[in-house]
């Protein structure tokens, strides 16, 4: 669970980005990216299978996964609201997310691509990537290959620390 102590320990002298992943119901991955800037937080939800789902859509849905997604957003948002105040936290759909294209008819795009796209969408979030319609979505097979290359290249984790209040991981090429 995200604690207020964790949030309070995030440096406030420059904007910060934090990402979260969640598996809904054991078979679908989604992500949340949070931007902290000037005492305000923007909580952006990314779902590669249902990218147009807004917070309001999830609030009115009776589907189990939508209920779980809304709870995920609410839990993250609530943690930031406790520290920053309700009026300083905005919930939105991540507009630059790539989606699983044609997965019902294309053999390459399988329902299991949500994990690959969640990782990619959160990478895009951290990198300030342009809008999804301004870059070509290469498909899940190409994304899987790219992610495997990233995992096997000589980039090493040079330091990681964990405490009850803050976890930092630093990568170095």
N, C-alpha and C. Protein backbone atom coordinates (compact mmCIF):
# COMPACT_ATOMS: atom_id res chain seq x y z
N UNK A 1 0.84 -1.19 0.00
CA UNK A 1 0.00 0.00 0.00
C UNK A 1 0.88 1.25 0.00
N UNK A 2 0.51 2.21 -0.82
CA UNK A 2 1.22 3.47 -0.90
C UNK A 2 0.95 4.27 0.37
N UNK A 3 2.01 4.72 1.02
CA UNK A 3 1.84 5.44 2.28
C UNK A 3 2.07 6.93 2.11
N UNK A 4 1.47 7.71 3.00
CA UNK A 4 1.69 9.15 2.96
C UNK A 4 3.15 9.47 3.25
N UNK A 5 3.79 8.64 4.06
CA UNK A 5 5.21 8.85 4.35
C UNK A 5 6.05 8.73 3.08
N UNK A 6 5.72 7.77 2.22
CA UNK A 6 6.40 7.62 0.93
C UNK A 6 6.25 8.90 0.12
N UNK A 7 5.02 9.39 0.01
CA UNK A 7 4.74 10.59 -0.79
C UNK A 7 5.46 11.80 -0.22
N UNK A 8 5.45 11.94 1.09
CA UNK A 8 6.10 13.08 1.72
C UNK A 8 7.61 13.07 1.51
N UNK A 9 8.21 11.92 1.28
CA UNK A 9 9.65 11.81 1.07
C UNK A 9 10.08 12.00 -0.38
N UNK A 10 9.14 12.22 -1.27
CA UNK A 10 9.49 12.48 -2.67
C UNK A 10 10.02 13.92 -2.74
N UNK A 11 11.21 14.12 -3.31
CA UNK A 11 11.76 15.48 -3.40
C UNK A 11 10.78 16.43 -4.09
N UNK A 12 10.64 17.62 -3.53
CA UNK A 12 9.66 18.58 -4.03
C UNK A 12 10.30 19.69 -4.87
N UNK A 13 11.63 19.66 -5.02
CA UNK A 13 12.30 20.74 -5.73
C UNK A 13 12.21 20.63 -7.25
N UNK A 14 11.73 19.50 -7.75
CA UNK A 14 11.54 19.35 -9.19
C UNK A 14 10.39 18.37 -9.43
N UNK A 15 9.79 18.41 -10.63
CA UNK A 15 8.69 17.49 -10.91
C UNK A 15 9.15 16.03 -10.78
N UNK A 16 8.24 15.19 -10.37
CA UNK A 16 8.54 13.76 -10.21
C UNK A 16 7.49 12.93 -10.94
N UNK A 17 7.92 11.77 -11.40
CA UNK A 17 7.00 10.83 -12.04
C UNK A 17 7.13 9.50 -11.32
N UNK A 18 5.99 8.89 -11.08
CA UNK A 18 5.94 7.59 -10.41
C UNK A 18 5.00 6.72 -11.22
N UNK A 19 5.33 5.43 -11.35
CA UNK A 19 4.43 4.54 -12.08
C UNK A 19 4.07 3.34 -11.23
N UNK A 20 2.88 2.83 -11.48
CA UNK A 20 2.36 1.67 -10.77
C UNK A 20 1.76 0.71 -11.79
N UNK A 21 1.90 -0.58 -11.53
CA UNK A 21 1.30 -1.63 -12.36
C UNK A 21 0.35 -2.42 -11.50
N UNK A 22 -0.67 -2.98 -12.12
CA UNK A 22 -1.61 -3.82 -11.37
C UNK A 22 -2.19 -4.88 -12.30
N UNK A 23 -2.31 -6.08 -11.77
CA UNK A 23 -2.97 -7.15 -12.50
C UNK A 23 -4.41 -7.22 -11.98
N UNK A 24 -5.35 -7.10 -12.88
CA UNK A 24 -6.77 -7.13 -12.52
C UNK A 24 -7.33 -8.52 -12.77
N UNK A 25 -7.79 -9.16 -11.75
CA UNK A 25 -8.45 -10.45 -11.90
C UNK A 25 -7.56 -11.59 -12.34
N UNK A 26 -6.25 -11.39 -12.29
CA UNK A 26 -5.34 -12.46 -12.64
C UNK A 26 -5.04 -12.61 -14.13
N UNK A 27 -5.67 -11.76 -14.98
CA UNK A 27 -5.42 -11.94 -16.41
C UNK A 27 -5.38 -10.65 -17.22
N UNK A 28 -5.26 -9.50 -16.56
CA UNK A 28 -5.18 -8.25 -17.32
C UNK A 28 -4.35 -7.23 -16.55
N UNK A 29 -3.33 -6.68 -17.24
CA UNK A 29 -2.43 -5.69 -16.65
C UNK A 29 -2.82 -4.28 -17.08
N UNK A 30 -2.76 -3.34 -16.14
CA UNK A 30 -2.99 -1.93 -16.41
C UNK A 30 -1.92 -1.13 -15.66
N UNK A 31 -1.79 0.13 -15.97
CA UNK A 31 -0.80 0.97 -15.31
C UNK A 31 -1.34 2.32 -14.93
N UNK A 32 -0.68 2.93 -13.96
CA UNK A 32 -0.98 4.30 -13.56
C UNK A 32 0.35 5.05 -13.51
N UNK A 33 0.36 6.21 -14.13
CA UNK A 33 1.49 7.11 -14.04
C UNK A 33 1.06 8.34 -13.27
N UNK A 34 1.87 8.78 -12.33
CA UNK A 34 1.55 9.96 -11.53
C UNK A 34 2.63 11.01 -11.75
N UNK A 35 2.20 12.22 -12.05
CA UNK A 35 3.11 13.35 -12.16
C UNK A 35 2.87 14.24 -10.95
N UNK A 36 3.93 14.50 -10.20
CA UNK A 36 3.88 15.44 -9.08
C UNK A 36 4.59 16.71 -9.50
N UNK A 37 3.88 17.82 -9.42
CA UNK A 37 4.47 19.09 -9.83
C UNK A 37 3.78 20.23 -9.09
N UNK A 38 4.55 21.08 -8.46
CA UNK A 38 4.03 22.25 -7.76
C UNK A 38 2.93 21.90 -6.76
N UNK A 39 3.12 20.83 -6.02
CA UNK A 39 2.16 20.45 -4.98
C UNK A 39 0.88 19.84 -5.51
N UNK A 40 0.86 19.48 -6.78
CA UNK A 40 -0.32 18.86 -7.38
C UNK A 40 0.07 17.52 -7.99
N UNK A 41 -0.90 16.61 -8.07
CA UNK A 41 -0.66 15.30 -8.67
C UNK A 41 -1.67 15.05 -9.78
N UNK A 42 -1.18 14.53 -10.89
CA UNK A 42 -2.04 14.08 -11.97
C UNK A 42 -1.88 12.57 -12.05
N UNK A 43 -2.98 11.86 -11.84
CA UNK A 43 -3.01 10.40 -11.83
C UNK A 43 -3.58 9.96 -13.17
N UNK A 44 -2.74 9.35 -14.01
CA UNK A 44 -3.14 8.96 -15.37
C UNK A 44 -3.23 7.44 -15.47
N UNK A 45 -4.39 6.97 -15.87
CA UNK A 45 -4.68 5.54 -15.98
C UNK A 45 -4.49 5.07 -17.41
N UNK A 46 -3.76 3.95 -17.60
CA UNK A 46 -3.51 3.41 -18.95
C UNK A 46 -3.99 1.97 -19.03
N UNK A 47 -4.87 1.70 -19.97
CA UNK A 47 -5.37 0.35 -20.22
C UNK A 47 -5.31 0.13 -21.72
N UNK A 48 -4.41 -0.77 -22.15
CA UNK A 48 -4.19 -0.97 -23.58
C UNK A 48 -5.33 -1.69 -24.29
N UNK A 49 -6.17 -2.34 -23.53
CA UNK A 49 -7.29 -3.06 -24.12
C UNK A 49 -8.53 -2.17 -24.25
N UNK A 50 -8.72 -1.30 -23.28
CA UNK A 50 -9.87 -0.39 -23.27
C UNK A 50 -9.37 1.03 -23.05
N UNK A 51 -8.66 1.60 -24.02
CA UNK A 51 -7.97 2.87 -23.80
C UNK A 51 -8.89 4.08 -23.64
N UNK A 52 -10.10 3.97 -24.08
CA UNK A 52 -10.99 5.13 -24.00
C UNK A 52 -11.80 5.15 -22.69
N UNK A 53 -11.62 4.11 -21.87
CA UNK A 53 -12.31 4.10 -20.57
C UNK A 53 -11.83 5.27 -19.73
N UNK A 54 -12.77 6.14 -19.39
CA UNK A 54 -12.44 7.24 -18.50
C UNK A 54 -12.76 6.81 -17.07
N UNK A 55 -12.35 7.62 -16.12
CA UNK A 55 -12.67 7.34 -14.72
C UNK A 55 -14.20 7.27 -14.54
N UNK A 56 -14.89 8.14 -15.22
CA UNK A 56 -16.37 8.15 -15.13
C UNK A 56 -16.95 6.86 -15.70
N UNK A 57 -16.38 6.37 -16.82
CA UNK A 57 -16.84 5.10 -17.40
C UNK A 57 -16.67 3.97 -16.38
N UNK A 58 -15.51 3.94 -15.75
CA UNK A 58 -15.24 2.88 -14.76
C UNK A 58 -16.18 3.01 -13.57
N UNK A 59 -16.52 4.24 -13.20
CA UNK A 59 -17.40 4.47 -12.05
C UNK A 59 -18.81 3.95 -12.30
N UNK A 60 -19.25 3.96 -13.56
CA UNK A 60 -20.61 3.54 -13.88
C UNK A 60 -20.70 2.09 -14.34
N UNK A 61 -19.58 1.45 -14.51
CA UNK A 61 -19.57 0.07 -14.99
C UNK A 61 -19.82 -0.92 -13.86
N UNK A 62 -20.44 -2.04 -14.22
CA UNK A 62 -20.65 -3.12 -13.25
C UNK A 62 -19.71 -4.30 -13.51
N UNK A 63 -18.83 -4.17 -14.50
CA UNK A 63 -17.88 -5.24 -14.80
C UNK A 63 -16.84 -5.34 -13.68
N UNK A 64 -16.48 -6.56 -13.32
CA UNK A 64 -15.54 -6.78 -12.22
C UNK A 64 -14.20 -6.09 -12.47
N UNK A 65 -13.67 -6.21 -13.69
CA UNK A 65 -12.36 -5.59 -13.97
C UNK A 65 -12.44 -4.07 -13.91
N UNK A 66 -13.54 -3.48 -14.35
CA UNK A 66 -13.69 -2.03 -14.26
C UNK A 66 -13.77 -1.59 -12.80
N UNK A 67 -14.46 -2.35 -11.98
CA UNK A 67 -14.55 -2.06 -10.55
C UNK A 67 -13.15 -2.14 -9.92
N UNK A 68 -12.38 -3.16 -10.31
CA UNK A 68 -11.01 -3.30 -9.79
C UNK A 68 -10.12 -2.15 -10.28
N UNK A 69 -10.28 -1.76 -11.53
CA UNK A 69 -9.50 -0.65 -12.08
C UNK A 69 -9.83 0.65 -11.34
N UNK A 70 -11.11 0.90 -11.10
CA UNK A 70 -11.52 2.10 -10.38
C UNK A 70 -10.94 2.09 -8.96
N UNK A 71 -10.96 0.95 -8.31
CA UNK A 71 -10.40 0.85 -6.95
C UNK A 71 -8.89 1.12 -6.98
N UNK A 72 -8.19 0.62 -7.99
CA UNK A 72 -6.76 0.88 -8.16
C UNK A 72 -6.51 2.38 -8.26
N UNK A 73 -7.26 3.05 -9.13
CA UNK A 73 -7.13 4.50 -9.30
C UNK A 73 -7.47 5.21 -8.00
N UNK A 74 -8.56 4.81 -7.36
CA UNK A 74 -8.98 5.46 -6.11
C UNK A 74 -7.95 5.29 -5.01
N UNK A 75 -7.38 4.09 -4.89
CA UNK A 75 -6.39 3.84 -3.84
C UNK A 75 -5.15 4.72 -4.03
N UNK A 76 -4.65 4.78 -5.26
CA UNK A 76 -3.48 5.62 -5.55
C UNK A 76 -3.84 7.10 -5.32
N UNK A 77 -4.96 7.53 -5.88
CA UNK A 77 -5.38 8.93 -5.75
C UNK A 77 -5.58 9.31 -4.30
N UNK A 78 -6.23 8.45 -3.53
CA UNK A 78 -6.51 8.74 -2.13
C UNK A 78 -5.22 8.96 -1.33
N UNK A 79 -4.20 8.16 -1.63
CA UNK A 79 -2.92 8.33 -0.94
C UNK A 79 -2.34 9.72 -1.20
N UNK A 80 -2.44 10.19 -2.43
CA UNK A 80 -1.94 11.52 -2.75
C UNK A 80 -2.84 12.61 -2.18
N UNK A 81 -4.16 12.36 -2.17
CA UNK A 81 -5.10 13.34 -1.60
C UNK A 81 -4.84 13.55 -0.11
N UNK A 82 -4.46 12.51 0.60
CA UNK A 82 -4.19 12.63 2.03
C UNK A 82 -3.04 13.60 2.30
N UNK A 83 -2.07 13.64 1.39
CA UNK A 83 -0.91 14.50 1.57
C UNK A 83 -1.12 15.87 0.92
N UNK A 84 -1.69 15.88 -0.28
CA UNK A 84 -1.78 17.12 -1.06
C UNK A 84 -3.14 17.82 -0.95
N UNK A 85 -4.16 17.13 -0.49
CA UNK A 85 -5.51 17.68 -0.47
C UNK A 85 -6.29 17.24 -1.70
N UNK A 86 -7.60 17.07 -1.53
CA UNK A 86 -8.44 16.56 -2.62
C UNK A 86 -8.40 17.41 -3.88
N UNK A 87 -8.36 18.72 -3.72
CA UNK A 87 -8.42 19.59 -4.90
C UNK A 87 -7.10 19.61 -5.68
N UNK A 88 -6.06 19.02 -5.13
CA UNK A 88 -4.76 19.02 -5.80
C UNK A 88 -4.45 17.71 -6.52
N UNK A 89 -5.44 16.82 -6.65
CA UNK A 89 -5.23 15.54 -7.32
C UNK A 89 -6.25 15.42 -8.45
N UNK A 90 -5.74 15.23 -9.66
CA UNK A 90 -6.59 15.11 -10.84
C UNK A 90 -6.48 13.69 -11.39
N UNK A 91 -7.60 13.08 -11.75
CA UNK A 91 -7.62 11.73 -12.34
C UNK A 91 -7.95 11.86 -13.82
N UNK A 92 -7.21 11.11 -14.64
CA UNK A 92 -7.46 11.17 -16.08
C UNK A 92 -7.00 9.88 -16.74
N UNK A 93 -7.42 9.72 -17.99
CA UNK A 93 -6.93 8.62 -18.81
C UNK A 93 -5.62 9.07 -19.46
N UNK A 94 -4.63 8.18 -19.50
CA UNK A 94 -3.36 8.51 -20.14
C UNK A 94 -3.58 8.56 -21.65
N UNK A 95 -3.48 9.75 -22.21
CA UNK A 95 -3.86 9.99 -23.61
C UNK A 95 -2.85 9.48 -24.63
N UNK A 96 -1.64 9.17 -24.20
CA UNK A 96 -0.60 8.77 -25.15
C UNK A 96 -0.39 7.25 -25.19
N UNK A 97 -1.32 6.51 -24.62
CA UNK A 97 -1.16 5.05 -24.55
C UNK A 97 -1.34 4.41 -25.91
N UNK A 98 -0.47 3.44 -26.19
CA UNK A 98 -0.67 2.58 -27.35
C UNK A 98 -1.64 1.48 -26.95
N UNK A 99 -2.37 0.96 -27.92
CA UNK A 99 -3.37 -0.06 -27.63
C UNK A 99 -3.04 -1.37 -28.33
N UNK A 100 -3.61 -2.42 -27.80
CA UNK A 100 -3.51 -3.73 -28.45
C UNK A 100 -4.40 -3.65 -29.69
N UNK A 101 -3.80 -3.70 -30.85
CA UNK A 101 -4.56 -3.51 -32.07
C UNK A 101 -5.00 -4.86 -32.66
N UNK A 102 -6.22 -4.92 -33.06
CA UNK A 102 -6.75 -6.09 -33.78
C UNK A 102 -6.51 -7.42 -33.08
N UNK A 103 -6.44 -7.45 -31.77
CA UNK A 103 -6.07 -8.71 -31.13
C UNK A 103 -7.08 -9.81 -31.33
N UNK A 104 -8.31 -9.48 -31.63
CA UNK A 104 -9.31 -10.53 -31.85
C UNK A 104 -9.13 -11.21 -33.21
N UNK A 105 -8.51 -10.50 -34.17
CA UNK A 105 -8.39 -11.07 -35.50
C UNK A 105 -6.96 -11.28 -35.98
N UNK A 106 -6.00 -10.69 -35.30
CA UNK A 106 -4.60 -10.77 -35.72
C UNK A 106 -3.87 -11.75 -34.81
N UNK A 107 -3.22 -12.75 -35.40
CA UNK A 107 -2.56 -13.78 -34.60
C UNK A 107 -1.45 -13.19 -33.73
N UNK A 108 -0.82 -12.10 -34.19
CA UNK A 108 0.26 -11.51 -33.41
C UNK A 108 -0.27 -10.86 -32.14
N UNK A 109 -1.41 -10.23 -32.22
CA UNK A 109 -1.97 -9.51 -31.09
C UNK A 109 -2.88 -10.43 -30.28
N UNK A 110 -2.39 -10.90 -29.20
CA UNK A 110 -3.16 -11.80 -28.35
C UNK A 110 -3.62 -11.06 -27.10
N UNK A 111 -4.65 -11.55 -26.45
CA UNK A 111 -5.09 -10.90 -25.22
C UNK A 111 -3.99 -10.80 -24.17
N UNK A 112 -2.98 -11.64 -24.27
CA UNK A 112 -1.88 -11.60 -23.30
C UNK A 112 -0.92 -10.44 -23.54
N UNK A 113 -1.17 -9.64 -24.56
CA UNK A 113 -0.29 -8.51 -24.86
C UNK A 113 -0.46 -7.35 -23.89
N UNK A 114 -1.44 -7.41 -23.00
CA UNK A 114 -1.68 -6.29 -22.10
C UNK A 114 -0.46 -6.00 -21.22
N UNK A 115 0.26 -7.03 -20.79
CA UNK A 115 1.45 -6.80 -19.97
C UNK A 115 2.53 -6.08 -20.74
N UNK A 116 2.75 -6.49 -21.98
CA UNK A 116 3.75 -5.85 -22.85
C UNK A 116 3.38 -4.38 -23.07
N UNK A 117 2.11 -4.13 -23.34
CA UNK A 117 1.67 -2.76 -23.57
C UNK A 117 1.67 -1.93 -22.30
N UNK A 118 1.39 -2.53 -21.16
CA UNK A 118 1.44 -1.78 -19.90
C UNK A 118 2.87 -1.31 -19.64
N UNK A 119 3.84 -2.21 -19.83
CA UNK A 119 5.24 -1.82 -19.66
C UNK A 119 5.60 -0.71 -20.64
N UNK A 120 5.22 -0.87 -21.91
CA UNK A 120 5.55 0.13 -22.92
C UNK A 120 4.86 1.46 -22.65
N UNK A 121 3.60 1.42 -22.25
CA UNK A 121 2.89 2.67 -21.99
C UNK A 121 3.48 3.41 -20.79
N UNK A 122 3.92 2.69 -19.78
CA UNK A 122 4.55 3.36 -18.64
C UNK A 122 5.95 3.87 -19.03
N UNK A 123 6.64 3.17 -19.92
CA UNK A 123 7.92 3.68 -20.43
C UNK A 123 7.68 4.97 -21.22
N UNK A 124 6.62 4.97 -22.03
CA UNK A 124 6.26 6.16 -22.79
C UNK A 124 5.90 7.31 -21.84
N UNK A 125 5.21 7.00 -20.77
CA UNK A 125 4.85 8.01 -19.77
C UNK A 125 6.11 8.64 -19.17
N UNK A 126 7.06 7.80 -18.75
CA UNK A 126 8.29 8.31 -18.14
C UNK A 126 9.13 9.11 -19.13
N UNK A 127 9.10 8.72 -20.40
CA UNK A 127 9.93 9.36 -21.43
C UNK A 127 9.27 10.57 -22.08
N UNK A 128 8.07 10.93 -21.65
CA UNK A 128 7.34 12.04 -22.29
C UNK A 128 7.16 11.81 -23.78
N UNK A 129 6.82 10.59 -24.15
CA UNK A 129 6.64 10.26 -25.56
C UNK A 129 5.49 11.05 -26.16
N UNK A 130 5.56 11.29 -27.47
CA UNK A 130 4.48 12.02 -28.12
C UNK A 130 3.17 11.23 -28.12
N UNK A 131 2.14 11.90 -28.52
CA UNK A 131 0.82 11.27 -28.58
C UNK A 131 0.88 9.97 -29.37
N UNK A 132 0.07 9.02 -28.95
CA UNK A 132 0.08 7.69 -29.56
C UNK A 132 -0.16 7.74 -31.06
N UNK A 133 -0.94 8.70 -31.52
CA UNK A 133 -1.21 8.78 -32.96
C UNK A 133 -0.08 9.46 -33.73
N UNK A 134 0.96 9.93 -33.03
CA UNK A 134 2.09 10.56 -33.70
C UNK A 134 3.28 9.60 -33.87
N UNK A 135 3.20 8.45 -33.27
CA UNK A 135 4.22 7.42 -33.43
C UNK A 135 3.53 6.12 -33.79
N UNK A 136 4.13 5.37 -34.67
CA UNK A 136 3.51 4.12 -35.09
C UNK A 136 3.65 3.06 -34.01
N UNK A 137 2.54 2.43 -33.70
CA UNK A 137 2.52 1.31 -32.76
C UNK A 137 3.04 0.09 -33.51
N UNK A 138 4.18 -0.48 -33.10
CA UNK A 138 4.77 -1.57 -33.86
C UNK A 138 4.12 -2.94 -33.63
N UNK A 139 3.19 -3.04 -32.70
CA UNK A 139 2.56 -4.32 -32.40
C UNK A 139 3.27 -5.06 -31.27
N UNK A 140 2.58 -6.02 -30.70
CA UNK A 140 3.10 -6.67 -29.50
C UNK A 140 4.34 -7.50 -29.76
N UNK A 141 4.45 -8.14 -30.92
CA UNK A 141 5.63 -8.96 -31.20
C UNK A 141 6.89 -8.09 -31.21
N UNK A 142 6.84 -6.97 -31.90
CA UNK A 142 7.99 -6.06 -31.94
C UNK A 142 8.29 -5.49 -30.55
N UNK A 143 7.24 -5.17 -29.80
CA UNK A 143 7.46 -4.65 -28.45
C UNK A 143 8.08 -5.70 -27.54
N UNK A 144 7.64 -6.94 -27.66
CA UNK A 144 8.23 -8.02 -26.85
C UNK A 144 9.72 -8.17 -27.17
N UNK A 145 10.06 -8.15 -28.45
CA UNK A 145 11.47 -8.27 -28.85
C UNK A 145 12.28 -7.11 -28.31
N UNK A 146 11.75 -5.90 -28.42
CA UNK A 146 12.44 -4.71 -27.94
C UNK A 146 12.65 -4.78 -26.42
N UNK A 147 11.64 -5.23 -25.70
CA UNK A 147 11.77 -5.34 -24.25
C UNK A 147 12.79 -6.40 -23.85
N UNK A 148 12.85 -7.50 -24.59
CA UNK A 148 13.86 -8.53 -24.31
C UNK A 148 15.27 -8.00 -24.57
N UNK A 149 15.43 -7.21 -25.63
CA UNK A 149 16.74 -6.62 -25.91
C UNK A 149 17.13 -5.69 -24.76
N UNK A 150 16.20 -4.88 -24.29
CA UNK A 150 16.49 -3.98 -23.17
C UNK A 150 16.93 -4.77 -21.93
N UNK A 151 16.27 -5.89 -21.68
CA UNK A 151 16.58 -6.69 -20.49
C UNK A 151 17.93 -7.38 -20.61
N UNK A 152 18.39 -7.65 -21.82
CA UNK A 152 19.63 -8.40 -21.99
C UNK A 152 20.82 -7.52 -22.36
N UNK A 153 20.61 -6.21 -22.57
CA UNK A 153 21.77 -5.39 -22.91
C UNK A 153 22.56 -5.08 -21.63
N UNK A 154 23.79 -4.56 -21.77
CA UNK A 154 24.68 -4.46 -20.60
C UNK A 154 24.31 -3.38 -19.59
N UNK A 155 23.12 -2.85 -19.65
CA UNK A 155 22.70 -1.91 -18.62
C UNK A 155 22.61 -2.66 -17.30
N UNK A 156 23.14 -2.07 -16.27
CA UNK A 156 23.15 -2.75 -14.97
C UNK A 156 22.52 -1.87 -13.91
N UNK A 157 21.92 -2.49 -12.97
CA UNK A 157 21.42 -1.77 -11.81
C UNK A 157 22.62 -1.58 -10.88
N UNK A 158 23.00 -0.32 -10.66
CA UNK A 158 24.19 -0.05 -9.86
C UNK A 158 23.87 0.23 -8.40
N UNK A 159 22.63 0.45 -8.11
CA UNK A 159 22.30 0.67 -6.71
C UNK A 159 20.82 0.60 -6.50
N UNK A 160 20.44 0.01 -5.44
CA UNK A 160 19.03 -0.04 -5.07
C UNK A 160 18.96 0.01 -3.56
N UNK A 161 18.02 0.78 -3.05
CA UNK A 161 17.87 0.82 -1.60
C UNK A 161 16.39 0.69 -1.29
N UNK A 162 16.10 0.15 -0.15
CA UNK A 162 14.71 -0.01 0.26
C UNK A 162 14.59 0.41 1.72
N UNK A 163 13.60 1.17 1.99
CA UNK A 163 13.24 1.45 3.37
C UNK A 163 11.73 1.41 3.44
N UNK A 164 11.19 1.52 4.62
CA UNK A 164 9.73 1.46 4.74
C UNK A 164 9.07 2.67 4.10
N UNK A 165 9.84 3.71 3.86
CA UNK A 165 9.24 4.93 3.32
C UNK A 165 9.57 5.19 1.86
N UNK A 166 10.66 4.64 1.37
CA UNK A 166 11.04 5.02 0.01
C UNK A 166 11.91 3.94 -0.61
N UNK A 167 11.67 3.65 -1.87
CA UNK A 167 12.52 2.71 -2.61
C UNK A 167 13.06 3.47 -3.81
N UNK A 168 14.36 3.40 -3.98
CA UNK A 168 15.02 4.03 -5.12
C UNK A 168 15.78 2.98 -5.90
N UNK A 169 15.67 3.01 -7.19
CA UNK A 169 16.51 2.15 -8.02
C UNK A 169 17.18 3.03 -9.04
N UNK A 170 18.46 2.89 -9.18
CA UNK A 170 19.23 3.71 -10.11
C UNK A 170 19.81 2.80 -11.19
N UNK A 171 19.63 3.17 -12.44
CA UNK A 171 20.25 2.39 -13.51
C UNK A 171 21.36 3.21 -14.11
N UNK A 172 22.32 2.51 -14.59
CA UNK A 172 23.49 3.18 -15.18
C UNK A 172 23.96 2.35 -16.37
N UNK A 173 24.17 3.00 -17.50
CA UNK A 173 24.65 2.29 -18.69
C UNK A 173 26.14 2.16 -18.67
